[in-house]
Coordinates of C-alpha atoms and ligand atoms in Angstrom, one line a residue:
X1 CA 47.0 -38.1 -8.6
X2 CA 44.0 -37.2 -10.8
X3 CA 44.6 -34.5 -13.4
X4 CA 42.5 -31.3 -13.2
X5 CA 39.2 -31.1 -15.0
X6 CA 39.2 -30.3 -18.7
X7 CA 35.7 -29.1 -19.1
X8 CA 34.1 -28.8 -22.5
X9 CA 30.6 -27.2 -22.7
X10 CA 28.3 -28.2 -25.6
X11 CA 24.8 -27.4 -26.7
X12 CA 22.3 -29.7 -25.0
X13 CA 20.5 -30.2 -28.3
X14 CA 23.5 -32.2 -29.6
X15 CA 22.7 -35.0 -27.2
X16 CA 20.2 -37.8 -27.2
X17 CA 18.2 -39.0 -24.2
X18 CA 20.2 -42.2 -24.3
X19 CA 23.4 -40.3 -23.7
X20 CA 22.0 -38.3 -20.8
X21 CA 20.0 -41.1 -19.1
X22 CA 22.8 -42.3 -16.8
X23 CA 23.4 -38.8 -15.4
X24 CA 19.7 -38.2 -14.9
X25 CA 19.3 -41.5 -13.2
X26 CA 22.1 -40.6 -10.9
X27 CA 20.3 -37.3 -10.2
X28 CA 17.0 -39.2 -9.5
X29 CA 18.8 -41.1 -6.8
X30 CA 20.0 -37.8 -5.2
X31 CA 16.4 -36.5 -5.2
X32 CA 15.1 -39.6 -3.5
X33 CA 17.9 -39.6 -0.9
X34 CA 17.7 -35.9 -0.1
X35 CA 13.9 -35.1 -0.5
X36 CA 12.2 -38.5 -0.6
X37 CA 11.1 -37.6 -4.1
X38 CA 10.9 -40.3 -6.7
X39 CA 12.1 -38.2 -9.6
X40 CA 11.9 -40.9 -12.2
X41 CA 8.6 -39.8 -13.7
X42 CA 10.0 -36.3 -14.2
X43 CA 13.1 -37.7 -15.8
X44 CA 11.1 -39.8 -18.3
X45 CA 9.3 -36.6 -19.3
X46 CA 12.6 -34.6 -19.6
X47 CA 14.1 -37.4 -21.7
X48 CA 11.3 -37.1 -24.2
X49 CA 12.0 -33.4 -24.5
X50 CA 15.7 -34.1 -24.9
X51 CA 15.0 -36.4 -27.7
X52 CA 12.9 -33.9 -29.5
X53 CA 16.0 -31.5 -29.3
X54 CA 14.0 -28.5 -28.3
X55 CA 15.3 -27.7 -24.9
X56 CA 17.8 -24.8 -24.7
X57 CA 20.7 -25.7 -22.4
X58 CA 24.3 -27.1 -22.1
X59 CA 26.1 -30.3 -21.3
X60 CA 29.4 -30.4 -19.5
X61 CA 32.0 -33.0 -20.5
X62 CA 35.2 -33.8 -18.8
X63 CA 37.6 -35.5 -21.3
X64 CA 34.6 -36.7 -23.3
X65 CA 32.6 -38.0 -20.2
X66 CA 29.2 -36.3 -19.5
X67 CA 29.4 -34.9 -16.0
X68 CA 26.7 -32.2 -15.9
X69 CA 23.9 -30.5 -17.7
X70 CA 21.5 -27.6 -17.4
X71 CA 18.4 -26.4 -19.3
X72 CA 15.7 -23.7 -19.3
X73 CA 12.3 -23.3 -20.8
X74 CA 10.9 -20.1 -22.2
X75 CA 7.6 -18.6 -21.2
X76 CA 6.9 -15.4 -23.0
X77 CA 9.7 -13.0 -22.0
X78 CA 10.8 -15.2 -19.1
X79 CA 13.2 -18.1 -19.0
X80 CA 12.8 -20.6 -16.2
X81 CA 15.9 -22.6 -15.4
X82 CA 14.6 -26.1 -15.1
X83 CA 17.7 -27.9 -13.8
X84 CA 21.4 -27.5 -13.2
X85 CA 23.1 -30.7 -12.2
X86 CA 26.6 -31.9 -11.9
X87 CA 27.6 -35.4 -11.0
X88 CA 28.5 -35.8 -7.3
X89 CA 31.0 -38.4 -8.4
X90 CA 33.2 -35.6 -10.0
X91 CA 36.0 -34.1 -7.9
X92 CA 34.5 -30.6 -8.1
X93 CA 30.8 -30.6 -9.0
X94 CA 30.4 -26.9 -7.9
X95 CA 33.0 -25.8 -10.5
X96 CA 31.0 -27.6 -13.1
X97 CA 27.8 -25.9 -12.0
X98 CA 29.6 -22.6 -12.1
X99 CA 30.7 -23.2 -15.7
X100 CA 27.2 -24.3 -16.7
X101 CA 25.6 -21.3 -15.1
X102 CA 28.1 -18.9 -16.8
X103 CA 27.2 -20.4 -20.2
X104 CA 23.4 -20.4 -19.6
X105 CA 23.4 -16.8 -18.2
X106 CA 25.6 -15.5 -21.0
X107 CA 23.1 -16.9 -23.5
X108 CA 20.0 -15.6 -21.7
X109 CA 21.5 -12.2 -20.9
X110 CA 22.3 -11.8 -24.6
X111 CA 18.8 -12.8 -25.7
X112 CA 16.9 -9.6 -26.3
X113 CA 13.5 -11.4 -25.9
X114 CA 14.3 -12.6 -22.4
X115 CA 13.7 -10.0 -19.7
X116 CA 13.3 -12.2 -16.6
X117 CA 15.0 -15.4 -15.4
X118 CA 13.6 -17.5 -12.6
X119 CA 15.3 -20.4 -10.8
X120 CA 14.2 -22.5 -7.9
X121 CA 16.4 -25.6 -7.8
X122 CA 15.7 -27.7 -4.7
X123 CA 18.9 -29.7 -4.7
X124 CA 21.1 -26.7 -4.0
X125 CA 21.6 -25.7 -0.3
X126 CA 20.7 -22.2 0.7
X127 CA 23.2 -19.5 -0.4
X128 CA 25.0 -21.7 -3.1
X129 CA 23.0 -20.7 -6.2
X130 CA 22.7 -16.9 -5.3
X131 CA 26.5 -16.7 -4.8
X132 CA 27.2 -18.4 -8.2
X133 CA 24.6 -16.2 -10.0
X134 CA 25.9 -13.0 -8.3
X135 CA 29.5 -13.8 -9.5
X136 CA 28.2 -14.5 -13.0
X137 CA 25.6 -11.9 -14.0
X138 CA 26.4 -8.6 -15.7
X139 CA 26.2 -5.5 -13.5
X140 CA 23.0 -4.2 -15.1
X141 CA 21.0 -7.3 -14.2
X142 CA 19.1 -7.2 -10.9
X143 CA 19.4 -10.3 -8.7
X144 CA 16.8 -11.1 -6.0
X145 CA 17.0 -14.0 -3.6
X146 CA 14.1 -15.5 -1.6
X147 CA 14.8 -18.0 1.1
X148 CA 12.6 -21.1 0.8
X149 CA 12.0 -24.1 3.1
X150 CA 11.3 -27.7 2.2
X151 CA 9.1 -29.0 5.0
X152 CA 8.1 -32.5 5.9
X153 CA 5.6 -34.3 8.1
X154 CA 5.8 -37.9 9.2
X155 CA 2.3 -39.1 9.4
X156 CA 3.3 -42.2 11.3
X157 CA 5.0 -39.9 13.9
X158 CA 1.7 -38.0 14.4
X159 CA -0.7 -40.7 15.3
X160 CA -3.4 -38.3 16.6
X161 CA -4.1 -36.9 13.2
X162 CA -6.2 -34.1 14.1
X163 CA -2.5 -33.3 14.6
X164 CA -0.8 -32.1 17.7
X165 CA -0.9 -29.6 19.2
X166 CA -4.3 -28.9 17.8
X167 CA -7.6 -30.3 19.1
X168 CA -8.5 -34.0 18.6
X169 CA -11.0 -33.4 15.8
X170 CA -11.2 -31.3 12.7
X171 CA -12.7 -27.9 13.3
X172 CA -16.3 -27.7 12.2
X173 CA -17.0 -26.0 8.9
X174 CA -19.5 -23.1 9.0
X175 CA -22.9 -24.2 7.6
X176 CA -22.6 -21.9 4.6
X177 CA -19.4 -23.7 3.4
X178 CA -19.2 -27.0 1.6
X179 CA -16.2 -29.3 1.3
X180 CA -15.8 -31.1 -2.1
X181 CA -13.3 -33.6 -3.4
X182 CA -11.3 -32.2 -6.4
X183 CA -12.9 -32.6 -9.8
X184 CA -11.9 -31.3 -13.2
X185 CA -15.0 -29.0 -13.2
X186 CA -13.1 -26.9 -10.5
X187 CA -10.2 -26.3 -12.8
X188 CA -11.1 -22.8 -14.1
X189 CA -12.5 -21.4 -10.8
X190 CA -9.3 -22.7 -9.1
X191 CA -7.1 -20.8 -11.5
X192 CA -9.1 -17.7 -10.7
X193 CA -8.9 -18.3 -7.0
X194 CA -5.1 -18.7 -7.2
X195 CA -4.7 -15.5 -9.1
X196 CA -6.8 -13.6 -6.4
X197 CA -5.0 -15.3 -3.5
X198 CA -1.6 -14.2 -4.7
X199 CA -2.3 -10.5 -5.5
X200 CA 0.6 -8.6 -3.8
X201 CA 2.0 -11.8 -2.4
X202 CA 5.6 -12.6 -1.9
X203 CA 5.3 -15.8 -4.0
X204 CA 4.2 -13.8 -7.0
X205 CA 7.6 -12.0 -6.8
X206 CA 9.2 -15.4 -7.1
X207 CA 6.9 -16.9 -9.7
X208 CA 5.2 -14.4 -12.0
X209 CA 2.7 -17.0 -13.2
X210 CA 0.7 -16.1 -10.1
X211 CA 0.2 -12.5 -11.3
X212 CA -2.2 -13.3 -14.2
X213 CA -5.1 -15.6 -14.9
X214 CA -3.3 -17.1 -17.9
X215 CA -0.2 -17.7 -15.7
X216 CA -2.3 -19.3 -12.9
X217 CA -3.9 -21.6 -15.5
X218 CA -0.4 -22.6 -16.7
X219 CA 0.7 -23.2 -13.1
X220 CA -2.4 -25.5 -12.6
X221 CA -1.8 -27.2 -15.9
X222 CA 1.8 -28.0 -14.8
X223 CA 0.8 -29.5 -11.4
X224 CA -2.3 -31.4 -12.5
X225 CA -1.6 -32.6 -16.0
X226 CA 2.2 -33.1 -15.9
X227 CA 4.3 -35.4 -13.8
X228 CA 7.0 -32.7 -13.3
X229 CA 5.9 -32.1 -9.7
X230 CA 4.7 -35.7 -8.9
X231 CA 1.5 -37.3 -10.1
X232 CA -1.6 -35.3 -9.1
X233 CA -3.7 -37.1 -6.6
X234 CA -7.4 -35.9 -7.0
X235 CA -8.4 -38.1 -4.0
X236 CA -6.2 -36.1 -1.6
X237 CA -7.1 -32.7 -3.1
X238 CA -10.1 -30.6 -1.9
X239 CA -11.9 -27.4 -2.4
X240 CA -14.1 -25.3 -0.2
X241 CA -17.0 -23.4 -1.7
X242 CA -19.8 -21.2 -0.6
X243 CA -23.1 -23.1 -0.8
X244 CA -25.2 -20.0 -1.8
X245 CA -23.0 -18.8 -4.7
X246 CA -21.0 -21.9 -5.5
X247 CA -18.0 -19.5 -5.4
X248 CA -14.6 -21.1 -4.5
X249 CA -13.2 -20.1 -1.1
X250 CA -10.1 -22.3 -0.8
X251 CA -8.2 -25.1 -2.4
X252 CA -5.6 -27.7 -1.4
X253 CA -3.9 -29.7 -4.1
X254 CA -1.6 -32.7 -3.6
X255 CA 0.6 -35.0 -5.8
X256 CA 2.2 -38.3 -5.1
X257 CA 6.0 -37.9 -5.3
X258 CA 7.0 -41.4 -4.1
X259 CA 5.0 -44.5 -3.2
X260 CA 5.0 -43.4 0.4
X261 CA 5.3 -39.6 0.0
X262 CA 2.8 -36.8 -1.0
X263 CA 3.6 -33.2 -1.8
X264 CA 1.1 -30.3 -1.2
X265 CA 1.5 -28.4 -4.4
X266 CA -1.0 -25.6 -3.5
X267 CA -2.9 -24.3 -0.6
X268 CA -4.7 -21.0 -0.7
X269 CA -7.8 -19.3 0.7
X270 CA -9.5 -16.3 -0.9
X271 CA -8.4 -13.1 1.0
X272 CA -11.9 -12.2 2.3
X273 CA -12.2 -15.7 4.0
X274 CA -8.8 -15.7 5.7
X275 CA -8.2 -16.0 9.4
X276 CA -11.2 -18.3 10.0
X277 CA -9.3 -21.6 10.2
X278 CA -10.2 -22.6 6.7
X279 CA -6.6 -23.0 5.6
X280 CA -6.1 -25.1 8.7
X281 CA -9.2 -27.1 7.8
X282 CA -8.2 -27.8 4.2
X283 CA -4.6 -28.9 5.2
X284 CA -5.9 -31.3 7.9
X285 CA -8.4 -32.7 5.5
X286 CA -5.8 -33.6 3.0
X287 CA -3.4 -35.0 5.7
X288 CA -6.2 -37.2 7.1
X289 CA -6.9 -38.5 3.6
X290 CA -3.3 -39.2 3.0
X291 CA -2.9 -40.9 6.4
X292 CA -5.8 -43.2 5.6
X293 CA -4.1 -44.4 2.4
X294 CA -0.6 -45.5 1.6
X295 CA 1.2 -42.2 2.4
X296 CA 3.7 -42.0 5.2
X297 CA 5.4 -38.6 4.5
X298 CA 4.0 -35.3 3.4
X299 CA 6.2 -32.5 2.1
X300 CA 5.7 -29.0 0.8
X301 CA 7.8 -25.9 0.0
X302 CA 7.1 -22.4 1.5
X303 CA 8.8 -19.1 1.5
X304 CA 10.5 -18.4 4.8
X305 CA 9.0 -14.9 4.9
X306 CA 5.4 -16.2 4.2
X307 CA 4.7 -16.0 7.9
X308 CA 1.0 -16.9 8.0
X309 CA 1.5 -20.0 5.9
X310 CA 4.7 -21.1 7.7
X311 CA 3.0 -20.6 11.1
X312 CA 0.1 -22.8 9.9
X313 CA 2.5 -25.6 8.8
X314 CA 4.6 -25.5 11.9
X315 CA 1.5 -25.6 14.1
X316 CA 0.3 -28.6 12.1
X317 CA 3.5 -30.5 12.9
X318 CA 5.7 -29.9 9.8
X319 CA 9.4 -29.4 10.3
X320 CA 12.2 -28.1 8.1
X321 CA 14.1 -30.8 6.2
X322 CA 16.0 -28.5 3.8
X323 CA 16.6 -24.8 3.0
X324 CA 17.1 -23.6 -0.5
X325 CA 16.6 -20.4 -2.5
X326 CA 14.5 -19.0 -5.3
X327 CA 16.4 -16.6 -7.5
X328 CA 15.0 -14.0 -9.8
X329 CA 17.0 -12.0 -12.3
X330 CA 15.5 -8.9 -14.0
X331 CA 17.3 -7.5 -17.0
X332 CA 17.2 -3.8 -17.7
X333 CA 14.6 -3.0 -20.4
X334 CA 16.5 -1.8 -23.4
X335 CA 15.2 0.9 -25.7
X336 CA 14.5 -0.6 -29.2
X337 CA 17.2 0.1 -31.7
X338 CA 15.8 2.3 -34.4
X339 CA 15.8 0.7 -37.8
X340 CA 17.1 1.5 -40.4
X341 CA 20.0 2.9 -38.3
X342 CA 20.8 5.8 -40.6
X343 CA 18.1 8.0 -42.1
X344 CA 19.1 9.4 -45.5
Ligands
COA401 C1 -1.8 -19.5 4.1 C2 -3.3 -19.4 4.0 C3 -3.8 -20.6 3.2 C4 -3.9 -19.6 5.4 O1 -5.3 -19.6 5.3 P1 -6.2 -19.1 6.5 O2 -7.6 -19.7 6.3 O3 -6.2 -17.6 6.6 O4 -5.5 -19.7 7.8 P2 -6.1 -20.1 9.1 O5 -7.2 -19.2 9.5 O6 -6.5 -21.6 9.0 O7 -4.9 -20.0 10.1 C5 -4.2 -21.0 10.5 C6 -3.1 -20.6 11.3 O8 -2.2 -19.9 10.5 C7 -1.6 -18.9 11.3 N1 -2.0 -17.6 10.7 C8 -2.9 -17.4 9.7 N2 -2.9 -16.1 9.4 C9 -1.8 -15.6 10.0 C10 -1.2 -14.3 10.0 N3 -1.7 -13.3 9.3 N4 -0.2 -14.1 10.8 C11 0.3 -15.1 11.6 N5 -0.2 -16.3 11.6 C12 -1.3 -16.5 10.9 C13 -2.2 -19.0 12.7 O9 -1.3 -19.8 13.4 C14 -3.5 -19.6 12.4 O10 -3.9 -20.3 13.6 P3 -4.8 -19.5 14.7 O11 -6.0 -19.1 13.9 O12 -5.0 -20.5 15.7 O13 -3.9 -18.3 15.1 C15 -3.8 -18.1 3.5 O14 -3.2 -17.0 4.2 C16 -3.5 -17.9 2.0 O15 -4.2 -18.3 1.1 N6 -2.3 -17.2 1.7 C17 -2.0 -16.9 0.3 C18 -1.5 -18.2 -0.4 C19 -0.4 -18.8 0.4 O16 0.5 -18.2 0.9 N7 -0.4 -20.2 0.4 C20 0.7 -21.0 1.0 C21 1.8 -21.1 0.0 S1 3.0 -22.2 0.7

């Protein structure tokens, strides 16, 4: 009979990349198995951060053996939980997750500079993370949960790539609109387009980067210049622009997440141009490009309540592979403590 867990929780910054590598490699295998995602690039990046001892987080050990870890990154007054993972080889991985979450939230709730906490951890099934957070947070913190879907399309299973049940050719672009392959010169206008496209949008409740231009620039930076969300593929990424003004109308961005799998990291159309099949056009353009190269699968994530986008994806042939949650915690704003505390 195995004896019960004897968990010890230590600061992540006490550990080297070498010590954590086996656990992370195990996690990479889970990512690949569950989401077709080759997570090894992200792990190498994370290991570099670990070795520089700057990431706030915790490691769980059971009788000295590393069995779980978590970390977050700070962005202004927000903390984004980057990962929480417990080894599936442990008898009770969820109780390890629970303990890690308790330590992380205790730290973040006690940090006066952190007002908001975001988490979107794809390996957790829907309902799991919100339940753990709800059981852990203090009564003053507001918890919001947003159901999210991980969708997948098998390009080989959709041989007519104007994609069933749509017509057999791409819709024509209106003459005043031009399609361009992604180039770095579109970086800044794309950040501006993203900010405009998400004003008042559900996804800007989940990720507050969408609410400002600086945040949208950071979002773009993360998906284009970092391998955290796969390796950006400029050949499968496109923009639409108005010929007369050169103004950006829409964008679709893709990354390679495995040798045979791509991930649509962004699709948006400027509000005034919506409902004219331009989102549809961009999506099909990128799928056709992927189908003509080495991709077999295309994945993306979408909020279940983002009806127009979900409708578009389902009509294009995507189906749900996995359901997970985005969780947002808002701490009450505290009044500053007057200093000095006693006036003489
Ligand atoms: C999602 C988005 C890119 C769609 O762009 P669009 O150019 O307006 O979409 P299309 O005109 O190509 O519509 C494609 C299909 O989506 C569906 N759709 C679009 N808008 C819809 C709406 N308001 N309600 C229901 N379905 C809608 C329809 O099925 C439509 O097909 P139809 O025209 O034959 O009915 C656009 O709404 C957008 O930028 N939204 C904000 C950003 C966003 O949510 N991106 C996706 C994140 S995962």
